[in-house]
PDB file of C-alpha atoms in Angstrom:
ATOM      1  CA  MET A   1       0.033   0.097   0.038  1.00  0.00           C
ATOM      2  CA  HIS A   2       1.319   3.408  -1.037  1.00  0.00           C
ATOM      3  CA  THR A   3       1.316   6.052   1.926  1.00  0.00           C
ATOM      4  CA  PRO A   4       0.731   9.602   0.532  1.00  0.00           C
ATOM      5  CA  GLY A   5       3.971  11.538   0.455  1.00  0.00           C
ATOM      6  CA  VAL A   6       5.999   8.434   0.300  1.00  0.00           C
ATOM      7  CA  TYR A   7       7.837   7.502  -2.786  1.00  0.00           C
ATOM      8  CA  ILE A   8       9.396   3.988  -2.921  1.00  0.00           C
ATOM      9  CA  GLY A   9      11.856   3.097  -5.257  1.00  0.00           C
ATOM     10  CA  MET A  10      12.044   6.387  -7.116  1.00  0.00           C
ATOM     11  CA  THR A  11      15.067   7.741  -9.042  1.00  0.00           C
ATOM     12  CA  LEU A  12      16.389  11.217  -8.184  1.00  0.00           C
ATOM     13  CA  VAL A  13      18.734  13.386  -9.988  1.00  0.00           C
ATOM     14  CA  PRO A  14      19.284  16.405  -7.768  1.00  0.00           C
ATOM     15  CA  ASP A  15      20.448  19.763  -9.108  1.00  0.00           C
ATOM     16  CA  THR A  16      23.120  21.755  -7.303  1.00  0.00           C
ATOM     17  CA  SER A  17      20.470  23.862  -5.234  1.00  0.00           C
ATOM     18  CA  ALA A  18      18.756  20.655  -4.040  1.00  0.00           C
ATOM     19  CA  VAL A  19      22.006  19.256  -2.735  1.00  0.00           C
ATOM     20  CA  ILE A  20      23.087  22.598  -1.109  1.00  0.00           C
ATOM     21  CA  ASP A  21      19.951  23.027   0.805  1.00  0.00           C
ATOM     22  CA  GLY A  22      19.890  19.357   2.124  1.00  0.00           C
ATOM     23  CA  ARG A  23      16.408  18.588   0.825  1.00  0.00           C
ATOM     24  CA  VAL A  24      17.237  15.131  -0.281  1.00  0.00           C
ATOM     25  CA  SER A  25      18.788  13.899   2.849  1.00  0.00           C
ATOM     26  CA  GLU A  26      15.875  15.486   4.741  1.00  0.00           C
ATOM     27  CA  ARG A  27      13.342  13.590   2.787  1.00  0.00           C
ATOM     28  CA  ILE A  28      15.378  10.282   3.101  1.00  0.00           C
ATOM     29  CA  ASP A  29      15.596  10.892   6.747  1.00  0.00           C
ATOM     30  CA  ASP A  30      11.821  11.458   7.274  1.00  0.00           C
ATOM     31  CA  SER A  31      11.193   8.104   5.014  1.00  0.00           C
ATOM     32  CA  SER A  32       9.460  10.206   2.156  1.00  0.00           C
ATOM     33  CA  TYR A  33      12.049   8.740  -0.121  1.00  0.00           C
ATOM     34  CA  LYS A  34      12.300   5.027   0.708  1.00  0.00           C
ATOM     35  CA  GLU A  35      14.715   2.814  -1.307  1.00  0.00           C
ATOM     36  CA  ALA A  36      15.556   5.661  -3.756  1.00  0.00           C
ATOM     37  CA  THR A  37      18.229   5.625  -6.300  1.00  0.00           C
ATOM     38  CA  VAL A  38      20.082   8.913  -6.119  1.00  0.00           C
ATOM     39  CA  LEU A  39      22.151   9.963  -9.161  1.00  0.00           C
ATOM     40  CA  VAL A  40      24.394  12.750  -8.538  1.00  0.00           C
ATOM     41  CA  PRO A  41      25.600  14.397 -11.711  1.00  0.00           C
ATOM     42  CA  GLU A  42      29.379  14.878 -11.771  1.00  0.00           C
ATOM     43  CA  ALA A  43      28.566  18.433 -12.971  1.00  0.00           C
ATOM     44  CA  VAL A  44      26.975  19.047  -9.547  1.00  0.00           C
ATOM     45  CA  VAL A  45      30.000  17.777  -7.733  1.00  0.00           C
ATOM     46  CA  GLY A  46      32.378  19.882  -9.679  1.00  0.00           C
ATOM     47  CA  GLU A  47      30.210  23.023  -9.304  1.00  0.00           C
ATOM     48  CA  LEU A  48      30.166  22.363  -5.400  1.00  0.00           C
ATOM     49  CA  GLU A  49      33.976  21.736  -5.233  1.00  0.00           C
ATOM     50  CA  SER A  50      34.278  24.966  -7.106  1.00  0.00           C
ATOM     51  CA  GLN A  51      32.248  26.867  -4.849  1.00  0.00           C
ATOM     52  CA  ALA A  52      33.844  25.451  -1.861  1.00  0.00           C
ATOM     53  CA  ASN A  53      37.369  26.278  -3.125  1.00  0.00           C
ATOM     54  CA  ALA A  54      36.098  29.860  -3.713  1.00  0.00           C
ATOM     55  CA  GLY A  55      35.371  30.074   0.044  1.00  0.00           C
ATOM     56  CA  TYR A  56      31.378  30.007  -0.474  1.00  0.00           C
ATOM     57  CA  ASP A  57      29.497  28.352   2.343  1.00  0.00           C
ATOM     58  CA  SER A  58      27.125  26.924  -0.195  1.00  0.00           C
ATOM     59  CA  GLY A  59      29.826  24.655  -1.550  1.00  0.00           C
ATOM     60  CA  TRP A  60      30.675  23.343   1.678  1.00  0.00           C
ATOM     61  CA  ASN A  61      27.045  22.817   2.603  1.00  0.00           C
ATOM     62  CA  GLY A  62      26.561  20.983  -0.606  1.00  0.00           C
ATOM     63  CA  LEU A  63      29.695  18.710   0.028  1.00  0.00           C
ATOM     64  CA  GLU A  64      28.337  18.046   3.544  1.00  0.00           C
ATOM     65  CA  GLU A  65      25.193  16.976   2.057  1.00  0.00           C
ATOM     66  CA  LEU A  66      26.810  14.556  -0.317  1.00  0.00           C
ATOM     67  CA  GLN A  67      28.552  13.080   2.826  1.00  0.00           C
ATOM     68  CA  ARG A  68      25.010  12.583   4.434  1.00  0.00           C
ATOM     69  CA  LEU A  69      23.908  10.701   1.315  1.00  0.00           C
ATOM     70  CA  THR A  70      27.030   8.549   1.202  1.00  0.00           C
ATOM     71  CA  GLY A  71      25.963   7.637   4.949  1.00  0.00           C
ATOM     72  CA  PHE A  72      22.372   6.820   3.881  1.00  0.00           C
ATOM     73  CA  ALA A  73      23.877   4.624   0.969  1.00  0.00           C
ATOM     74  CA  ASP A  74      26.377   2.970   3.463  1.00  0.00           C
ATOM     75  CA  GLU A  75      23.412   2.074   5.725  1.00  0.00           C
ATOM     76  CA  GLY A  76      21.497   0.653   2.817  1.00  0.00           C
ATOM     77  CA  HIS A  77      18.556   3.337   2.792  1.00  0.00           C
ATOM     78  CA  ILE A  78      19.399   4.496  -0.745  1.00  0.00           C
ATOM     79  CA  GLU A  79      21.466   3.582  -3.884  1.00  0.00           C
ATOM     80  CA  LEU A  80      23.751   6.438  -4.663  1.00  0.00           C
ATOM     81  CA  ASP A  81      25.689   6.796  -7.851  1.00  0.00           C
ATOM     82  CA  TYR A  82      27.694   9.639  -9.406  1.00  0.00           C
ATOM     83  CA  VAL A  83      26.946   9.823 -13.071  1.00  0.00           C
ATOM     84  CA  GLY A  84      27.611  12.008 -16.122  1.00  0.00           C
ATOM     85  CA  ARG A  85      30.616  14.136 -16.738  1.00  0.00           C
ATOM     86  CA  ARG A  86      32.079  17.140 -15.159  1.00  0.00           C
ATOM     87  CA  ALA A  87      31.572  20.718 -16.684  1.00  0.00           C
ATOM     88  CA  SER A  88      34.270  21.884 -18.869  1.00  0.00           C
ATOM     89  CA  VAL A  89      36.080  25.173 -17.845  1.00  0.00           C
ATOM     90  CA  SER A  90      33.860  26.970 -20.276  1.00  0.00           C
ATOM     91  CA  GLU A  91      30.756  25.401 -19.067  1.00  0.00           C
ATOM     92  CA  GLN A  92      31.761  26.029 -15.436  1.00  0.00           C
ATOM     93  CA  ALA A  93      32.277  29.745 -16.356  1.00  0.00           C
ATOM     94  CA  GLY A  94      28.809  29.814 -17.982  1.00  0.00           C
ATOM     95  CA  ALA A  95      27.009  28.261 -14.959  1.00  0.00           C
ATOM     96  CA  THR A  96      24.920  31.468 -14.435  1.00  0.00           C
ATOM     97  CA  GLU A  97      23.817  31.165 -17.930  1.00  0.00           C
ATOM     98  CA  GLY A  98      22.688  27.476 -17.257  1.00  0.00           C
ATOM     99  CA  ASP A  99      25.404  25.601 -18.806  1.00  0.00           C
ATOM    100  CA  VAL A 100      25.777  23.299 -15.734  1.00  0.00           C
ATOM    101  CA  ASP A 101      22.038  22.985 -15.507  1.00  0.00           C
ATOM    102  CA  ALA A 102      21.908  21.678 -19.114  1.00  0.00           C
ATOM    103  CA  LEU A 103      24.361  19.023 -18.093  1.00  0.00           C
ATOM    104  CA  ILE A 104      22.080  17.955 -15.192  1.00  0.00           C
ATOM    105  CA  ARG A 105      19.005  17.859 -17.342  1.00  0.00           C
ATOM    106  CA  ASP A 106      20.996  15.599 -19.908  1.00  0.00           C
ATOM    107  CA  VAL A 107      21.580  13.277 -16.990  1.00  0.00           C
ATOM    108  CA  ALA A 108      18.104  13.318 -15.906  1.00  0.00           C
ATOM    109  CA  GLU A 109      16.811  12.664 -19.657  1.00  0.00           C
ATOM    110  CA  GLU A 110      19.509   9.848 -20.029  1.00  0.00           C
ATOM    111  CA  ARG A 111      18.539   8.078 -16.866  1.00  0.00           C
TER     112      ARG A 111
END
């Protein structure tokens, strides 16, 4: 029986903002996303690392969220995979124009 607000076995492809604000781990922690497969695009990882290296809290927050997701995967609550490719230097520079978001959408469409 499906409980409203509980999604069992879904596949998630979070964008950078969803990772930064911790909403994925919150929903895993409250059991809204049971047995989810979380596919983190390498473009997201690269963007978070770039932000952290530049000293932005958002980058550090996002990297901490990835650690929480790894913990959930280690405990068997979710499946966690890193997929896709990292943004090139020119794509990273064009992040504000949506270049990184386009890579994330590509991953979601492929999966």
